[in-house]
Amino acid sequence: MLEQARRLNPNSYRAPSEEGLVLIGPAQVYDLLAPRMVDLPQEQLRLLTLTTAIRSFSRHFVYQGILNSAPMRVADVFRLGLADNAAALILAHNHL
């Protein structure tokens, strides 16, 4: 349906964009990540790297664990943040 609407008037529909998204609190982080993580069969650890303006500019999948744990190396988390030149990091994982 959206594709048909786009063909009729290509300027009338824009896909939702996360570019420039400002993360003010935990509820916004939850709203951003929950749709991708809430029903996973295994635990996962994900990382958001943020700019100084608290705008999310990168998301990383860090680890997928087993049924009830997600072992990780802290060095891997910081390595991703340093590679992005991040001002702040947010770690998220799902609970089973």
mmCIF file of C-alpha atoms in Angstrom:
data_model
loop_
_atom_site.group_PDB
_atom_site.id
_atom_site.type_symbol
_atom_site.label_atom_id
_atom_site.label_comp_id
_atom_site.label_asym_id
_atom_site.label_seq_id
_atom_site.Cartn_x
_atom_site.Cartn_y
_atom_site.Cartn_z
ATOM 1 C CA MET A 1 0.000 0.000 0.000
ATOM 2 C CA LEU A 2 2.791 2.421 0.891
ATOM 3 C CA GLU A 3 4.569 1.657 -2.368
ATOM 4 C CA GLN A 4 1.424 2.506 -4.339
ATOM 5 C CA ALA A 5 1.018 5.772 -2.424
ATOM 6 C CA ARG A 6 4.662 6.623 -3.101
ATOM 7 C CA ARG A 7 4.148 6.077 -6.847
ATOM 8 C CA LEU A 8 1.148 8.403 -6.877
ATOM 9 C CA ASN A 9 3.017 11.227 -5.172
ATOM 10 C CA PRO A 10 6.660 10.499 -4.302
ATOM 11 C CA ASN A 11 6.913 13.579 -2.055
ATOM 12 C CA SER A 12 3.922 12.691 0.111
ATOM 13 C CA TYR A 13 5.501 9.772 1.982
ATOM 14 C CA ARG A 14 8.801 9.571 3.797
ATOM 15 C CA ALA A 15 9.998 6.523 5.650
ATOM 16 C CA PRO A 16 10.555 7.126 9.364
ATOM 17 C CA SER A 17 14.111 8.258 10.010
ATOM 18 C CA GLU A 18 16.198 7.899 13.141
ATOM 19 C CA GLU A 19 18.691 10.472 11.914
ATOM 20 C CA GLY A 20 18.887 13.301 14.385
ATOM 21 C CA LEU A 21 16.910 11.396 17.013
ATOM 22 C CA VAL A 22 17.528 12.949 20.437
ATOM 23 C CA LEU A 23 17.520 10.439 23.290
ATOM 24 C CA ILE A 24 16.253 12.268 26.375
ATOM 25 C CA GLY A 25 15.634 9.334 28.683
ATOM 26 C CA PRO A 26 15.373 5.572 29.134
ATOM 27 C CA ALA A 27 11.837 5.433 27.725
ATOM 28 C CA GLN A 28 13.081 6.631 24.341
ATOM 29 C CA VAL A 29 15.882 4.071 24.327
ATOM 30 C CA TYR A 30 13.311 1.385 25.123
ATOM 31 C CA ASP A 31 11.020 2.596 22.325
ATOM 32 C CA LEU A 32 13.952 2.493 19.909
ATOM 33 C CA LEU A 33 15.237 -0.981 20.794
ATOM 34 C CA ALA A 34 12.257 -2.932 22.138
ATOM 35 C CA PRO A 35 10.654 -3.763 18.777
ATOM 36 C CA ARG A 36 13.861 -5.567 17.768
ATOM 37 C CA MET A 37 14.643 -7.192 21.106
ATOM 38 C CA VAL A 38 11.489 -7.977 23.071
ATOM 39 C CA ASP A 39 10.683 -11.406 21.574
ATOM 40 C CA LEU A 40 14.182 -12.766 21.001
ATOM 41 C CA PRO A 41 14.677 -16.427 21.977
ATOM 42 C CA GLN A 42 18.160 -15.713 23.368
ATOM 43 C CA GLU A 43 19.737 -12.895 25.304
ATOM 44 C CA GLN A 44 21.439 -10.209 23.263
ATOM 45 C CA LEU A 45 23.610 -7.238 24.112
ATOM 46 C CA ARG A 46 23.379 -4.122 21.959
ATOM 47 C CA LEU A 47 25.219 -0.826 22.064
ATOM 48 C CA LEU A 48 24.181 2.677 21.064
ATOM 49 C CA THR A 49 26.983 5.165 20.520
ATOM 50 C CA LEU A 50 26.062 8.803 20.986
ATOM 51 C CA THR A 51 27.417 12.178 19.927
ATOM 52 C CA THR A 52 27.874 15.083 22.310
ATOM 53 C CA ALA A 53 24.379 16.324 21.431
ATOM 54 C CA ILE A 54 22.969 12.961 22.632
ATOM 55 C CA ARG A 55 21.964 12.022 19.115
ATOM 56 C CA SER A 56 22.181 8.339 18.309
ATOM 57 C CA PHE A 57 24.459 7.858 15.350
ATOM 58 C CA SER A 58 25.302 4.196 15.488
ATOM 59 C CA ARG A 59 23.863 0.930 16.749
ATOM 60 C CA HIS A 60 25.896 -2.217 17.278
ATOM 61 C CA PHE A 61 25.012 -5.822 17.925
ATOM 62 C CA VAL A 62 27.652 -6.843 20.480
ATOM 63 C CA TYR A 63 26.838 -10.392 21.616
ATOM 64 C CA GLN A 64 24.210 -13.062 21.389
ATOM 65 C CA GLY A 65 24.205 -15.326 24.372
ATOM 66 C CA ILE A 66 22.663 -18.634 25.213
ATOM 67 C CA LEU A 67 19.231 -19.147 26.732
ATOM 68 C CA ASN A 68 19.777 -17.068 29.880
ATOM 69 C CA SER A 69 23.144 -15.327 29.637
ATOM 70 C CA ALA A 70 25.202 -13.192 27.266
ATOM 71 C CA PRO A 71 28.885 -13.338 28.184
ATOM 72 C CA MET A 72 30.901 -10.420 26.866
ATOM 73 C CA ARG A 73 34.293 -8.792 26.994
ATOM 74 C CA VAL A 74 34.209 -5.196 28.172
ATOM 75 C CA ALA A 75 37.068 -4.406 25.788
ATOM 76 C CA ASP A 76 34.834 -5.235 22.806
ATOM 77 C CA VAL A 77 32.192 -2.757 23.961
ATOM 78 C CA PHE A 78 34.695 0.057 24.435
ATOM 79 C CA ARG A 79 36.437 -0.774 21.158
ATOM 80 C CA LEU A 80 33.180 -0.152 19.276
ATOM 81 C CA GLY A 81 32.639 3.135 21.095
ATOM 82 C CA LEU A 82 36.169 4.303 20.397
ATOM 83 C CA ALA A 83 35.885 3.352 16.731
ATOM 84 C CA ASP A 84 32.775 5.560 16.463
ATOM 85 C CA ASN A 85 34.495 8.389 18.375
ATOM 86 C CA ALA A 86 31.490 8.322 20.706
ATOM 87 C CA ALA A 87 30.909 10.802 23.503
ATOM 88 C CA ALA A 88 28.632 8.373 25.363
ATOM 89 C CA LEU A 89 27.532 4.740 25.259
ATOM 90 C CA ILE A 90 24.250 3.051 26.094
ATOM 91 C CA LEU A 91 24.246 -0.716 26.634
ATOM 92 C CA ALA A 92 20.996 -2.652 26.363
ATOM 93 C CA HIS A 93 20.108 -6.301 26.740
ATOM 94 C CA ASN A 94 16.915 -8.277 26.917
ATOM 95 C CA HIS A 95 15.856 -10.314 29.938
ATOM 96 C CA LEU A 96 14.320 -13.727 29.427
#
